[in-house]
PDB file of C-alpha atoms in Angstrom:
ATOM      1  CA  MET A  24    -213.817 -76.377  29.349  1.00  0.00           C
ATOM      2  CA  SER A  25    -212.184 -79.395  27.686  1.00  0.00           C
ATOM      3  CA  PHE A  26    -212.947 -82.958  28.750  1.00  0.00           C
ATOM      4  CA  GLY A  27    -209.217 -83.487  29.450  1.00  0.00           C
ATOM      5  CA  SER A  28    -209.161 -80.949  32.253  1.00  0.00           C
ATOM      6  CA  LEU A  29    -212.601 -82.250  33.482  1.00  0.00           C
ATOM      7  CA  SER A  30    -211.150 -85.676  34.184  1.00  0.00           C
ATOM      8  CA  LYS A  31    -208.179 -84.200  35.967  1.00  0.00           C
ATOM      9  CA  ASN A  32    -210.168 -82.271  38.379  1.00  0.00           C
ATOM     10  CA  PHE A  33    -213.222 -84.334  39.083  1.00  0.00           C
ATOM     11  CA  GLY A  34    -213.885 -87.810  40.424  1.00  0.00           C
ATOM     12  CA  GLY A  35    -216.049 -90.399  38.530  1.00  0.00           C
ATOM     13  CA  VAL A  36    -219.379 -89.305  40.030  1.00  0.00           C
ATOM     14  CA  GLN A  37    -218.795 -85.561  39.718  1.00  0.00           C
ATOM     15  CA  GLN A  38    -217.675 -86.016  36.109  1.00  0.00           C
ATOM     16  CA  ALA A  39    -220.792 -87.956  35.317  1.00  0.00           C
ATOM     17  CA  LEU A  40    -223.074 -85.315  36.919  1.00  0.00           C
ATOM     18  CA  VAL A  41    -221.315 -82.399  35.060  1.00  0.00           C
ATOM     19  CA  LEU A  42    -221.518 -84.092  31.776  1.00  0.00           C
ATOM     20  CA  ALA A  43    -225.204 -85.018  32.364  1.00  0.00           C
ATOM     21  CA  LEU A  44    -225.822 -81.291  33.283  1.00  0.00           C
ATOM     22  CA  MET A  45    -224.137 -80.241  30.020  1.00  0.00           C
ATOM     23  CA  LEU A  46    -226.218 -82.598  27.986  1.00  0.00           C
ATOM     24  CA  VAL A  47    -229.432 -81.519  29.633  1.00  0.00           C
ATOM     25  CA  SER A  48    -228.542 -77.799  29.121  1.00  0.00           C
ATOM     26  CA  ILE A  49    -227.779 -78.365  25.410  1.00  0.00           C
ATOM     27  CA  PHE A  50    -231.032 -80.104  25.043  1.00  0.00           C
ATOM     28  CA  ALA A  51    -232.874 -77.252  26.746  1.00  0.00           C
ATOM     29  CA  LEU A  52    -231.058 -74.594  24.814  1.00  0.00           C
ATOM     30  CA  PHE A  53    -231.539 -76.072  21.374  1.00  0.00           C
ATOM     31  CA  TYR A  54    -234.579 -78.324  21.296  1.00  0.00           C
ATOM     32  CA  VAL A  55    -236.905 -76.764  23.811  1.00  0.00           C
ATOM     33  CA  GLU A  56    -239.147 -73.953  22.578  1.00  0.00           C
ATOM     34  CA  MET A  57    -238.467 -71.253  25.224  1.00  0.00           C
ATOM     35  CA  ASP A  58    -238.024 -67.377  25.190  1.00  0.00           C
ATOM     36  CA  ILE A  59    -234.498 -66.272  24.546  1.00  0.00           C
ATOM     37  CA  THR A  60    -234.327 -64.751  28.106  1.00  0.00           C
ATOM     38  CA  TYR A  61    -234.874 -68.152  29.635  1.00  0.00           C
ATOM     39  CA  LYS A  62    -232.315 -69.852  27.326  1.00  0.00           C
ATOM     40  CA  ILE A  63    -229.730 -67.244  28.443  1.00  0.00           C
ATOM     41  CA  SER A  64    -230.690 -67.746  32.028  1.00  0.00           C
ATOM     42  CA  VAL A  65    -230.252 -71.576  31.713  1.00  0.00           C
ATOM     43  CA  GLY A  66    -226.918 -71.175  30.096  1.00  0.00           C
ATOM     44  CA  ALA A  67    -225.613 -68.839  32.678  1.00  0.00           C
ATOM     45  CA  LEU A  68    -226.957 -71.055  35.491  1.00  0.00           C
ATOM     46  CA  VAL A  69    -225.248 -74.165  33.976  1.00  0.00           C
ATOM     47  CA  PHE A  70    -221.956 -72.292  33.452  1.00  0.00           C
ATOM     48  CA  GLY A  71    -222.110 -71.026  36.966  1.00  0.00           C
ATOM     49  CA  ILE A  72    -222.731 -74.515  38.491  1.00  0.00           C
ATOM     50  CA  VAL A  73    -219.891 -76.034  36.340  1.00  0.00           C
ATOM     51  CA  PHE A  74    -217.509 -73.251  37.310  1.00  0.00           C
ATOM     52  CA  LEU A  75    -218.232 -73.310  40.986  1.00  0.00           C
ATOM     53  CA  SER A  76    -217.939 -77.126  41.143  1.00  0.00           C
ATOM     54  CA  THR A  77    -214.542 -76.950  39.388  1.00  0.00           C
ATOM     55  CA  LEU A  78    -213.468 -74.171  41.769  1.00  0.00           C
ATOM     56  CA  ALA A  79    -214.573 -76.117  44.815  1.00  0.00           C
ATOM     57  CA  THR A  80    -212.880 -79.340  43.730  1.00  0.00           C
ATOM     58  CA  THR A  81    -209.648 -77.447  43.014  1.00  0.00           C
ATOM     59  CA  ILE A  82    -209.664 -75.637  46.386  1.00  0.00           C
ATOM     60  CA  MET A  83    -210.368 -78.940  48.207  1.00  0.00           C
ATOM     61  CA  ARG A  84    -207.395 -80.643  46.550  1.00  0.00           C
ATOM     62  CA  GLN A  85    -205.177 -77.685  47.410  1.00  0.00           C
ATOM     63  CA  GLU A  86    -206.201 -77.867  51.061  1.00  0.00           C
ATOM     64  CA  LYS A  87    -205.450 -81.571  51.101  1.00  0.00           C
ATOM     65  CA  GLU A  88    -202.005 -81.038  49.596  1.00  0.00           C
ATOM     66  CA  ALA A  89    -201.316 -78.244  52.092  1.00  0.00           C
ATOM     67  CA  ARG A  90    -202.316 -80.553  55.077  1.00  0.00           C
ATOM     68  CA  ARG A  91    -199.986 -83.329  53.696  1.00  0.00           C
ATOM     69  CA  ALA A  92    -197.221 -80.702  53.437  1.00  0.00           C
ATOM     70  CA  ARG A  93    -197.707 -79.637  57.155  1.00  0.00           C
ATOM     71  CA  GLN A  94    -197.699 -83.168  58.353  1.00  0.00           C
ATOM     72  CA  ALA A  95    -194.438 -84.128  56.486  1.00  0.00           C
TER      73      ALA A  95
END
């Protein structure tokens, strides 16, 4: 995911939370002494959260556009 598409999809608060989640996950994956299984689990969990939040935001914007189109 590029930061350009991140700013198009998210608002300010969502963008800050996703970037914080990415930074925490990078810190956990590279600097914390964990078993490789836990590192893979953390990476998959973070990817899933970012993916689902992007999907939810996109669906909400499409619904809003559809409502506007019905009213016009």
